[in-house]
Structures are given as structure tokens and as C-alpha cells.
PDB file of C-alpha atoms in Angstrom:
ATOM      1  CA  MET A   1      -7.172 -21.475  10.809  1.00 55.00           C
ATOM      2  CA  ASP A   2      -4.232 -21.380   8.293  1.00 57.00           C
ATOM      3  CA  LYS A   3      -1.762 -22.266  11.097  1.00 68.00           C
ATOM      4  CA  ILE A   4      -3.821 -25.352  11.891  1.00 73.00           C
ATOM      5  CA  ALA A   5      -4.220 -26.334   8.367  1.00 68.00           C
ATOM      6  CA  GLY A   6      -0.442 -26.042   7.830  1.00 69.00           C
ATOM      7  CA  ARG A   7       0.269 -28.100  10.826  1.00 79.00           C
ATOM      8  CA  LYS A   8      -2.052 -30.887   9.415  1.00 81.00           C
ATOM      9  CA  ARG A   9      -0.357 -30.752   6.083  1.00 81.00           C
ATOM     10  CA  ASP A  10       3.053 -31.109   7.697  1.00 82.00           C
ATOM     11  CA  ALA A  11       1.836 -34.040   9.824  1.00 84.00           C
ATOM     12  CA  LEU A  12       0.254 -35.787   6.816  1.00 86.00           C
ATOM     13  CA  SER A  13       3.455 -35.331   4.730  1.00 84.00           C
ATOM     14  CA  THR A  14       5.748 -36.628   7.436  1.00 88.00           C
ATOM     15  CA  VAL A  15       3.430 -39.727   8.087  1.00 89.00           C
ATOM     16  CA  ALA A  16       3.442 -40.303   4.042  1.00 88.00           C
ATOM     17  CA  ASP A  17       7.244 -40.138   4.040  1.00 86.00           C
ATOM     18  CA  ALA A  18       7.615 -42.498   6.885  1.00 89.00           C
ATOM     19  CA  LEU A  19       5.124 -44.932   5.402  1.00 91.00           C
ATOM     20  CA  TYR A  20       7.073 -44.743   2.072  1.00 86.00           C
ATOM     21  CA  LEU A  21      10.309 -45.487   3.889  1.00 89.00           C
ATOM     22  CA  LEU A  22       8.880 -48.430   5.798  1.00 92.00           C
ATOM     23  CA  VAL A  23       7.565 -49.853   2.492  1.00 90.00           C
ATOM     24  CA  ILE A  24      11.140 -49.544   0.928  1.00 87.00           C
ATOM     25  CA  LEU A  25      12.723 -51.098   4.039  1.00 90.00           C
ATOM     26  CA  ILE A  26      10.237 -53.961   4.047  1.00 92.00           C
ATOM     27  CA  THR A  27      10.762 -54.517   0.350  1.00 89.00           C
ATOM     28  CA  ALA A  28      14.553 -54.543   0.712  1.00 87.00           C
ATOM     29  CA  GLY A  29      14.479 -56.823   3.713  1.00 89.00           C
ATOM     30  CA  PHE A  30      12.262 -59.453   1.914  1.00 90.00           C
ATOM     31  CA  PHE A  31      14.536 -59.006  -1.139  1.00 87.00           C
ATOM     32  CA  THR A  32      17.620 -59.765   0.937  1.00 89.00           C
ATOM     33  CA  ILE A  33      16.045 -62.645   2.798  1.00 90.00           C
ATOM     34  CA  SER A  34      14.904 -64.195  -0.294  1.00 89.00           C
ATOM     35  CA  CYS A  35      18.257 -63.900  -1.904  1.00 87.00           C
ATOM     36  CA  VAL A  36      20.028 -65.520   1.082  1.00 87.00           C
ATOM     37  CA  VAL A  37      17.428 -68.289   1.392  1.00 87.00           C
ATOM     38  CA  LEU A  38      17.791 -69.183  -2.214  1.00 86.00           C
ATOM     39  CA  LEU A  39      21.491 -69.115  -2.253  1.00 84.00           C
ATOM     40  CA  SER A  40      21.787 -71.307   0.802  1.00 86.00           C
ATOM     41  CA  GLN A  41      19.518 -73.535  -0.885  1.00 85.00           C
ATOM     42  CA  ALA A  42      21.569 -73.673  -4.054  1.00 83.00           C
ATOM     43  CA  VAL A  43      24.563 -74.564  -1.752  1.00 82.00           C
ATOM     44  CA  ARG A  44      22.836 -77.446   0.236  1.00 82.00           C
ATOM     45  CA  THR A  45      21.522 -78.978  -3.024  1.00 82.00           C
ATOM     46  CA  SER A  46      24.859 -78.892  -4.816  1.00 79.00           C
ATOM     47  CA  PRO A  47      26.979 -82.276  -4.718  1.00 78.00           C
ATOM     48  CA  ASP A  48      29.993 -80.625  -2.975  1.00 76.00           C
ATOM     49  CA  ARG A  49      27.787 -78.419  -0.684  1.00 74.00           C
ATOM     50  CA  SER A  50      30.098 -75.480  -1.312  1.00 76.00           C
ATOM     51  CA  TRP A  51      30.250 -72.262  -3.492  1.00 74.00           C
ATOM     52  CA  GLU A  52      32.852 -73.657  -5.855  1.00 75.00           C
ATOM     53  CA  SER A  53      31.559 -74.625  -9.223  1.00 75.00           C
ATOM     54  CA  ASN A  54      28.164 -73.979  -8.085  1.00 78.00           C
ATOM     55  CA  PHE A  55      26.154 -72.883 -11.286  1.00 80.00           C
ATOM     56  CA  ASN A  56      22.667 -72.607  -9.506  1.00 82.00           C
ATOM     57  CA  ALA A  57      24.242 -70.006  -6.958  1.00 83.00           C
ATOM     58  CA  LEU A  58      25.753 -68.264  -9.726  1.00 85.00           C
ATOM     59  CA  ILE A  59      22.528 -67.861 -11.626  1.00 87.00           C
ATOM     60  CA  ILE A  60      20.561 -66.950  -8.552  1.00 86.00           C
ATOM     61  CA  GLY A  61      23.135 -64.179  -7.638  1.00 86.00           C
ATOM     62  CA  ALA A  62      23.232 -62.937 -11.167  1.00 88.00           C
ATOM     63  CA  SER A  63      19.441 -62.760 -11.348  1.00 90.00           C
ATOM     64  CA  TYR A  64      19.184 -60.745  -8.083  1.00 88.00           C
ATOM     65  CA  ALA A  65      22.010 -58.534  -9.271  1.00 89.00           C
ATOM     66  CA  ILE A  66      20.168 -57.775 -12.619  1.00 92.00           C
ATOM     67  CA  VAL A  67      16.924 -57.115 -10.766  1.00 89.00           C
ATOM     68  CA  LEU A  68      18.620 -54.794  -8.500  1.00 88.00           C
ATOM     69  CA  LEU A  69      20.426 -52.882 -11.319  1.00 92.00           C
ATOM     70  CA  VAL A  70      17.205 -52.640 -13.350  1.00 92.00           C
ATOM     71  CA  SER A  71      15.301 -51.353 -10.408  1.00 88.00           C
ATOM     72  CA  LEU A  72      17.912 -48.618  -9.702  1.00 88.00           C
ATOM     73  CA  ALA A  73      17.912 -47.792 -13.373  1.00 92.00           C
ATOM     74  CA  PHE A  74      14.166 -47.231 -13.341  1.00 90.00           C
ATOM     75  CA  CYS A  75      14.224 -45.154 -10.254  1.00 87.00           C
ATOM     76  CA  LEU A  76      17.010 -42.989 -11.630  1.00 91.00           C
ATOM     77  CA  ASN A  77      15.390 -42.662 -14.917  1.00 92.00           C
ATOM     78  CA  ARG A  78      12.199 -41.497 -13.340  1.00 90.00           C
ATOM     79  CA  LYS A  79      14.072 -39.011 -11.065  1.00 88.00           C
ATOM     80  CA  ILE A  80      15.726 -37.550 -14.124  1.00 92.00           C
ATOM     81  CA  ALA A  81      12.628 -37.306 -16.131  1.00 90.00           C
ATOM     82  CA  VAL A  82      10.744 -35.510 -13.194  1.00 87.00           C
ATOM     83  CA  ARG A  83      13.758 -33.055 -12.888  1.00 88.00           C
ATOM     84  CA  ARG A  84      13.735 -32.389 -16.449  1.00 87.00           C
ATOM     85  CA  ARG A  85       9.988 -31.675 -16.512  1.00 84.00           C
ATOM     86  CA  LEU A  86      10.290 -29.482 -13.570  1.00 80.00           C
ATOM     87  CA  GLN A  87      13.040 -27.428 -15.270  1.00 82.00           C
ATOM     88  CA  ARG A  88      10.768 -26.708 -18.188  1.00 78.00           C
ATOM     89  CA  ILE A  89       8.239 -24.894 -16.077  1.00 72.00           C
ATOM     90  CA  SER A  90       8.724 -21.250 -16.403  1.00 69.00           C
ATOM     91  CA  LYS A  91       9.907 -19.562 -13.169  1.00 69.00           C
ATOM     92  CA  SER A  92       8.213 -16.385 -14.178  1.00 68.00           C
ATOM     93  CA  HIS A  93       4.382 -15.915 -14.108  1.00 60.00           C
ATOM     94  CA  ARG A  94       2.690 -16.236 -17.409  1.00 65.00           C
ATOM     95  CA  ALA A  95      -0.896 -16.780 -18.513  1.00 63.00           C
ATOM     96  CA  ILE A  96      -1.859 -20.109 -19.919  1.00 67.00           C
ATOM     97  CA  GLY A  97      -3.352 -20.064 -23.262  1.00 69.00           C
ATOM     98  CA  GLN A  98      -5.470 -22.562 -25.209  1.00 69.00           C
ATOM     99  CA  GLY A  99      -2.322 -23.607 -27.009  1.00 71.00           C
ATOM    100  CA  ASP A 100      -0.366 -24.571 -23.986  1.00 71.00           C
ATOM    101  CA  VAL A 101      -2.667 -27.183 -22.458  1.00 75.00           C
ATOM    102  CA  PRO A 102      -5.523 -29.367 -23.985  1.00 80.00           C
ATOM    103  CA  LYS A 103      -8.801 -27.654 -24.465  1.00 82.00           C
ATOM    104  CA  THR A 104     -10.745 -29.550 -21.694  1.00 85.00           C
ATOM    105  CA  VAL A 105      -7.779 -28.567 -19.315  1.00 82.00           C
ATOM    106  CA  HIS A 106      -8.008 -24.942 -20.262  1.00 83.00           C
ATOM    107  CA  GLN A 107     -11.717 -25.074 -19.772  1.00 86.00           C
ATOM    108  CA  TYR A 108     -11.388 -26.488 -16.329  1.00 88.00           C
ATOM    109  CA  ILE A 109      -8.748 -23.894 -15.226  1.00 86.00           C
ATOM    110  CA  SER A 110     -10.925 -21.137 -16.606  1.00 87.00           C
ATOM    111  CA  GLN A 111     -13.944 -22.314 -14.668  1.00 90.00           C
ATOM    112  CA  GLU A 112     -12.116 -22.776 -11.482  1.00 91.00           C
ATOM    113  CA  TYR A 113     -10.410 -19.365 -11.666  1.00 89.00           C
ATOM    114  CA  ALA A 114     -13.800 -17.829 -12.451  1.00 92.00           C
ATOM    115  CA  ARG A 115     -15.333 -19.741  -9.427  1.00 92.00           C
ATOM    116  CA  ALA A 116     -12.468 -18.556  -7.103  1.00 93.00           C
ATOM    117  CA  CYS A 117     -12.871 -15.104  -8.286  1.00 91.00           C
ATOM    118  CA  LEU A 118     -16.624 -15.144  -7.499  1.00 91.00           C
ATOM    119  CA  VAL A 119     -16.063 -16.678  -4.007  1.00 91.00           C
ATOM    120  CA  SER A 120     -13.434 -13.936  -3.287  1.00 88.00           C
ATOM    121  CA  TYR A 121     -15.919 -11.112  -4.233  1.00 85.00           C
ATOM    122  CA  GLN A 122     -18.787 -12.643  -2.365  1.00 83.00           C
ATOM    123  CA  ALA A 123     -16.424 -12.931   0.672  1.00 79.00           C
ATOM    124  CA  LEU A 124     -15.561  -9.216   0.708  1.00 73.00           C
ATOM    125  CA  PRO A 125     -17.036  -7.578   3.688  1.00 67.00           C
ATOM    126  CA  SER A 126     -19.967  -5.264   2.982  1.00 67.00           C
ATOM    127  CA  VAL A 127     -21.704  -4.550   6.382  1.00 66.00           C
ATOM    128  CA  ALA A 128     -18.645  -5.076   8.664  1.00 66.00           C
ATOM    129  CA  ILE A 129     -18.087  -2.103  11.057  1.00 73.00           C
ATOM    130  CA  HIS A 130     -14.658  -1.520  12.736  1.00 77.00           C
ATOM    131  CA  GLU A 131     -14.436   0.985  15.372  1.00 82.00           C
ATOM    132  CA  GLY A 132     -12.685   4.195  14.136  1.00 83.00           C
ATOM    133  CA  TRP A 133     -12.562   3.073  10.705  1.00 84.00           C
ATOM    134  CA  GLY A 134     -14.803   3.947   7.584  1.00 82.00           C
ATOM    135  CA  ARG A 135     -17.365   1.457   6.521  1.00 79.00           C
ATOM    136  CA  PRO A 136     -16.770  -0.523   3.276  1.00 76.00           C
ATOM    137  CA  GLY A 137     -18.747   0.971   0.395  1.00 74.00           C
ATOM    138  CA  THR A 138     -18.885   4.445   1.693  1.00 78.00           C
ATOM    139  CA  LYS A 139     -16.633   7.501   0.811  1.00 82.00           C
ATOM    140  CA  TYR A 140     -14.704   6.868   4.100  1.00 81.00           C
ATOM    141  CA  SER A 141     -13.899   3.234   3.313  1.00 80.00           C
ATOM    142  CA  GLY A 142     -10.500   2.293   4.528  1.00 79.00           C
ATOM    143  CA  LEU A 143      -9.936   5.478   6.293  1.00 84.00           C
ATOM    144  CA  ARG A 144      -8.823   5.772   9.918  1.00 87.00           C
ATOM    145  CA  PHE A 145     -10.569   8.660  11.490  1.00 88.00           C
ATOM    146  CA  ARG A 146      -8.130   9.589  14.238  1.00 88.00           C
ATOM    147  CA  ARG A 147      -5.214   9.911  11.922  1.00 89.00           C
ATOM    148  CA  ALA A 148      -7.262  11.720   9.330  1.00 88.00           C
ATOM    149  CA  LEU A 149      -8.326  14.336  11.843  1.00 88.00           C
ATOM    150  CA  LEU A 150      -4.895  14.900  13.235  1.00 88.00           C
ATOM    151  CA  ASP A 151      -3.510  15.436   9.774  1.00 89.00           C
ATOM    152  CA  THR A 152      -5.593  18.313   9.122  1.00 88.00           C
ATOM    153  CA  ILE A 153      -3.795  20.436  11.823  1.00 88.00           C
ATOM    154  CA  SER A 154      -0.631  20.926   9.863  1.00 87.00           C
ATOM    155  CA  ASP A 155      -2.758  22.031   6.783  1.00 86.00           C
ATOM    156  CA  ILE A 156      -4.705  24.603   8.581  1.00 85.00           C
ATOM    157  CA  ASP A 157      -1.468  25.894  10.463  1.00 87.00           C
ATOM    158  CA  ALA A 158       0.367  26.347   7.066  1.00 86.00           C
ATOM    159  CA  LEU A 159      -2.556  28.538   5.646  1.00 82.00           C
ATOM    160  CA  ALA A 160      -2.743  30.470   9.016  1.00 83.00           C
ATOM    161  CA  HIS A 161       1.092  31.305   8.445  1.00 83.00           C
ATOM    162  CA  LEU A 162       0.352  32.461   5.053  1.00 80.00           C
ATOM    163  CA  ILE A 163      -2.351  34.857   6.269  1.00 80.00           C
ATOM    164  CA  ILE A 164      -0.487  35.978   9.487  1.00 80.00           C
ATOM    165  CA  PRO A 165       3.391  35.364   8.921  1.00 80.00           C
ATOM    166  CA  SER A 166       3.998  36.090  12.724  1.00 82.00           C
ATOM    167  CA  HIS A 167       1.559  33.402  13.687  1.00 81.00           C
ATOM    168  CA  PRO A 168       2.846  31.201  16.677  1.00 83.00           C
ATOM    169  CA  VAL A 169       4.684  27.971  15.942  1.00 86.00           C
ATOM    170  CA  LEU A 170       2.600  24.934  16.427  1.00 83.00           C
ATOM    171  CA  ARG A 171       3.109  22.954  19.646  1.00 84.00           C
ATOM    172  CA  PRO A 172       2.436  19.148  19.906  1.00 80.00           C
ATOM    173  CA  HIS A 173      -0.290  19.392  22.733  1.00 82.00           C
ATOM    174  CA  SER A 174      -1.672  23.055  22.246  1.00 83.00           C
ATOM    175  CA  ARG A 175      -5.308  23.480  22.095  1.00 86.00           C
ATOM    176  CA  MET A 176      -6.652  24.599  18.650  1.00 85.00           C
ATOM    177  CA  LEU A 177      -8.495  27.417  20.175  1.00 82.00           C
ATOM    178  CA  HIS A 178      -5.481  28.908  21.791  1.00 84.00           C
ATOM    179  CA  HIS A 179      -3.183  28.212  18.891  1.00 84.00           C
ATOM    180  CA  PHE A 180      -5.564  29.716  16.246  1.00 83.00           C
ATOM    181  CA  ARG A 181      -6.714  32.429  18.527  1.00 82.00           C
ATOM    182  CA  PHE A 182      -5.815  35.252  16.100  1.00 82.00           C
ATOM    183  CA  ILE A 183      -8.091  33.967  13.315  1.00 79.00           C
ATOM    184  CA  LEU A 184     -11.030  33.138  15.595  1.00 79.00           C
ATOM    185  CA  PRO A 185     -12.629  36.615  15.323  1.00 79.00           C
ATOM    186  CA  LEU A 186     -12.769  36.118  11.480  1.00 76.00           C
ATOM    187  CA  LEU A 187     -14.808  32.982  11.623  1.00 78.00           C
ATOM    188  CA  PRO A 188     -18.672  33.116  11.532  1.00 76.00           C
ATOM    189  CA  GLN A 189     -20.620  31.926  14.387  1.00 77.00           C
ATOM    190  CA  ASP A 190     -23.920  30.040  14.516  1.00 76.00           C
ATOM    191  CA  GLU A 191     -26.959  31.283  16.485  1.00 77.00           C
ATOM    192  CA  ASP A 192     -25.460  29.809  19.806  1.00 76.00           C
ATOM    193  CA  GLY A 193     -22.280  31.937  19.329  1.00 77.00           C
ATOM    194  CA  ILE A 194     -20.173  28.835  18.442  1.00 82.00           C
ATOM    195  CA  SER A 195     -17.723  29.052  15.625  1.00 82.00           C
ATOM    196  CA  LEU A 196     -16.333  26.221  13.535  1.00 83.00           C
ATOM    197  CA  LEU A 197     -13.076  26.457  15.437  1.00 84.00           C
ATOM    198  CA  HIS A 198     -15.063  25.284  18.626  1.00 85.00           C
ATOM    199  CA  TYR A 199     -16.149  22.302  16.930  1.00 84.00           C
ATOM    200  CA  TYR A 200     -12.781  21.428  15.389  1.00 86.00           C
ATOM    201  CA  ASP A 201     -11.087  21.996  18.688  1.00 87.00           C
ATOM    202  CA  SER A 202     -13.641  19.473  20.379  1.00 87.00           C
ATOM    203  CA  ALA A 203     -13.039  16.904  17.869  1.00 87.00           C
ATOM    204  CA  ILE A 204      -9.177  17.288  18.001  1.00 88.00           C
ATOM    205  CA  GLN A 205      -9.187  17.055  21.804  1.00 87.00           C
ATOM    206  CA  LEU A 206     -11.290  13.664  21.374  1.00 85.00           C
ATOM    207  CA  ALA A 207      -8.902  12.494  18.713  1.00 86.00           C
ATOM    208  CA  ARG A 208      -5.904  13.088  20.966  1.00 86.00           C
ATOM    209  CA  ASN A 209      -6.894  12.082  24.419  1.00 87.00           C
ATOM    210  CA  SER A 210      -9.905   9.914  24.216  1.00 83.00           C
ATOM    211  CA  THR A 211      -9.450   6.006  24.625  1.00 85.00           C
ATOM    212  CA  LYS A 212     -12.639   5.653  22.435  1.00 86.00           C
ATOM    213  CA  GLU A 213     -12.304   5.920  18.681  1.00 87.00           C
ATOM    214  CA  PRO A 214     -14.168   8.736  17.059  1.00 86.00           C
ATOM    215  CA  THR A 215     -17.441   7.906  15.373  1.00 85.00           C
ATOM    216  CA  GLU A 216     -18.405   8.599  11.712  1.00 85.00           C
ATOM    217  CA  MET A 217     -20.822  11.442  12.796  1.00 87.00           C
ATOM    218  CA  GLU A 218     -18.028  13.092  14.832  1.00 86.00           C
ATOM    219  CA  PHE A 219     -15.471  12.831  12.010  1.00 87.00           C
ATOM    220  CA  GLN A 220     -17.957  14.225   9.566  1.00 87.00           C
ATOM    221  CA  ILE A 221     -18.663  17.088  11.715  1.00 86.00           C
ATOM    222  CA  ALA A 222     -14.820  17.714  12.392  1.00 86.00           C
ATOM    223  CA  MET A 223     -14.019  17.471   8.623  1.00 88.00           C
ATOM    224  CA  GLU A 224     -16.806  19.853   7.692  1.00 87.00           C
ATOM    225  CA  SER A 225     -15.505  22.386  10.314  1.00 85.00           C
ATOM    226  CA  ALA A 226     -11.988  21.946   8.993  1.00 86.00           C
ATOM    227  CA  ALA A 227     -13.231  22.427   5.524  1.00 86.00           C
ATOM    228  CA  GLY A 228     -14.946  25.631   6.504  1.00 84.00           C
ATOM    229  CA  ILE A 229     -11.805  27.040   8.360  1.00 84.00           C
ATOM    230  CA  LYS A 230      -9.800  26.278   5.269  1.00 83.00           C
ATOM    231  CA  SER A 231     -12.196  27.831   2.905  1.00 83.00           C
ATOM    232  CA  MET A 232     -12.324  30.944   5.100  1.00 81.00           C
ATOM    233  CA  GLN A 233      -8.519  31.187   5.093  1.00 75.00           C
ATOM    234  CA  VAL A 234      -8.331  30.804   1.317  1.00 76.00           C
ATOM    235  CA  HIS A 235     -11.167  33.672   0.871  1.00 75.00           C
ATOM    236  CA  LEU A 236      -9.029  35.869   3.217  1.00 73.00           C
ATOM    237  CA  MET A 237      -5.881  35.113   1.143  1.00 72.00           C
ATOM    238  CA  LEU A 238      -7.724  36.026  -2.121  1.00 69.00           C
ATOM    239  CA  HIS A 239      -9.226  39.147  -0.546  1.00 68.00           C
ATOM    240  CA  PHE A 240      -5.759  40.399   0.441  1.00 66.00           C
ATOM    241  CA  ILE A 241      -4.288  39.622  -2.760  1.00 68.00           C
ATOM    242  CA  SER A 242      -7.162  41.560  -4.552  1.00 66.00           C
ATOM    243  CA  ARG A 243      -6.562  44.413  -2.228  1.00 64.00           C
ATOM    244  CA  LEU A 244      -2.756  44.331  -2.760  1.00 62.00           C
ATOM    245  CA  ILE A 245      -3.243  44.384  -6.529  1.00 69.00           C
ATOM    246  CA  GLY A 246      -5.871  47.351  -6.207  1.00 61.00           C
ATOM    247  CA  VAL A 247      -3.233  49.288  -4.351  1.00 58.00           C
ATOM    248  CA  GLU A 248      -0.636  48.577  -6.817  1.00 60.00           C
ATOM    249  CA  CYS A 249      -2.748  49.514  -9.640  1.00 62.00           C
ATOM    250  CA  ARG A 250      -3.786  52.916  -8.004  1.00 65.00           C
ATOM    251  CA  LEU A 251       0.014  53.545  -7.344  1.00 62.00           C
ATOM    252  CA  TYR A 252       0.731  52.906 -10.990  1.00 60.00           C
ATOM    253  CA  GLU A 253      -1.987  55.194 -12.101  1.00 64.00           C
ATOM    254  CA  CYS A 254      -0.669  58.053  -9.922  1.00 66.00           C
ATOM    255  CA  ARG A 255       2.976  57.500 -11.237  1.00 62.00           C
ATOM    256  CA  LEU A 256       1.509  57.770 -14.766  1.00 62.00           C
ATOM    257  CA  GLU A 257      -0.328  60.981 -13.829  1.00 64.00           C
ATOM    258  CA  MET A 258       2.727  62.421 -12.299  1.00 64.00           C
ATOM    259  CA  LEU A 259       4.914  61.517 -15.312  1.00 63.00           C
ATOM    260  CA  GLU A 260       2.221  63.120 -17.650  1.00 64.00           C
ATOM    261  CA  GLY A 261       2.122  66.264 -15.589  1.00 59.00           C
ATOM    262  CA  SER A 262       5.890  66.719 -15.699  1.00 56.00           C
ATOM    263  CA  SER A 263       6.119  66.164 -19.494  1.00 55.00           C
ATOM    264  CA  THR A 264       3.289  68.689 -19.893  1.00 56.00           C
ATOM    265  CA  GLN A 265       5.198  71.425 -17.741  1.00 51.00           C
ATOM    266  CA  LEU A 266       8.397  70.754 -19.816  1.00 48.00           C
ATOM    267  CA  ASN A 267       6.742  71.262 -23.089  1.00 52.00           C
ATOM    268  CA  ARG A 268       4.811  74.501 -22.270  1.00 51.00           C
ATOM    269  CA  THR A 269       5.859  77.633 -24.297  1.00 51.00           C
ATOM    270  CA  PRO A 270       8.012  80.141 -22.355  1.00 50.00           C
ATOM    271  CA  SER A 271       6.862  83.582 -21.700  1.00 51.00           C
ATOM    272  CA  PRO A 272       8.486  86.584 -23.380  1.00 55.00           C
ATOM    273  CA  LYS A 273      10.005  87.836 -20.260  1.00 46.00           C
ATOM    274  CA  THR A 274      11.660  84.509 -19.634  1.00 46.00           C
ATOM    275  CA  GLU A 275      13.032  84.566 -23.243  1.00 47.00           C
ATOM    276  CA  ARG A 276      14.224  88.099 -22.737  1.00 50.00           C
ATOM    277  CA  LEU A 277      16.071  87.029 -19.481  1.00 42.00           C
ATOM    278  CA  PHE A 278      17.487  83.976 -21.363  1.00 42.00           C
ATOM    279  CA  TYR A 279      19.062  86.068 -24.258  1.00 46.00           C
ATOM    280  CA  GLU A 280      20.272  88.682 -21.828  1.00 48.00           C
ATOM    281  CA  TYR A 281      22.128  86.154 -19.818  1.00 40.00           C
TER     282      TYR A 281
END
């Protein structure tokens, strides 16, 4: 529609320019013809039938020359005035205040702007559904399901490497069940014996290989599964950290006890036999 409207505007502009040029040519033609006819009439009506000492021809030629110069002066003056007016217009965008234009013009601009904003707001899609994209007005608005699902793989893989440093490197087309097989026993299962990783693997396979875009329900189930896997990984990390802190605390307590025991043995009073042997030596 925009291309068709642009072509129509270009065609109308071309036609207008052609008509304007045609009017200029017709006016110049009539101007020249009338000048030639009047000059020839002045020559024919003169006593000598020549250009010499022909006052009428001089008056006619001078009149046409003055008209031509005045016309050119008006056109030049108009062009200069338009150019100066255009130069006064600010090249940068700025808001038009009430002091810039008359009050009626400002009110008209404000009304048209408000009308344009209202039309734009009403024209926003509210019930439009595009396959593989979130619906407008929902929490998934403007979100592409396929890309969002594939982006969760790297996050889960990074958390898996934090828990298991020797976890295998992610390959482009590896199945999620095979790649995350070491954390599969740690995941809870439902009554059918299916874990969150099974649901997540099915969704990733559909996002990778299916020609059909994922639906909102499939995307929601996959994201819930991914969130459950991430929360389990974070819980394991916190559990390992707490166990590590507990072990370090126990080691520190044992060290303190050993130091206290050593200082007690050093401060103990020696027996008489030990003192006698010390003096004899």
C-alpha cells in the first residue's frame, strides 16, 4: 500500500510539473508573438516603413522589456523569500509552543496530534496471533518461542559444569537426555516415572527439528521444566557449599582442640624425678 501511494504521489508530482512547464511555455509563446505582431504593426504604420526613427517601435520594445524585467524580478524575489523562510526552519526537532504559532494553529496541531496518537493506539494488534510468537498483552508478548527455548540450553549446561566440573562438553546436536545423563538420577520423577529432563528433551527436539513452530502450551511446559532443572541445580550447589562449610568448620574445631591439648601438656608441672634428672644432667 505504501509503495502504491508513493507511486501515485510521484505521478501526480510529475503531471503537475509538466502542466506548470506547459503554462510557462504557452505564456512565453503568446508574449513573444504579441511583441512581434505589435512591432511589425508599428513598422507598417510608420511613414518610412522602417526601424529607423520609429518611436512607436521603441515604445513597444521598451514596454515589453520592462514587463519582462519586472516579471523576472518578481520571480527572483519570490524565490529568495521562500529560500530565506526555509532557512529559518530549525533542522533539529523541537516542540512547538504556544508562542511559536498563533493560538488557533497551536490548538489545531494539538488536536491533530492527539487524534493521531489515538488512532495509532487503537490500531495496535490486540488479538493477533503469529505462530511461534507470544500473543500481545501476555507475559510472552514479542517473544519467539523457538529461540527462547534454545537459549536455555547454555544456562543449564553452565550450571551443570559448576556442579560436575568434569561434565562433557556440549555438542551442537546432542540429545539433552544424553548430555545431562549425569544429573538425571538427581531429578525428581512424576507418578509415570518421567522426569523434568524428559519433558525438556522433547521440547528441545521439537524446537530443533520440527518444521512447525512451538505452541504456547509447549513453550510453557518446556520453560517450567527448564526452571525446575535450574532450581534443582542451584539447590545442589547450595547443599554442596553448606556441606563444604560444615567440613571446614569441623576441621577448624579439631585444629583448635589440638592446639589447646598441646599448650596444656607444655604448661604441666614436671615431676620430682624429671627435675632431679634435669639437675644431674
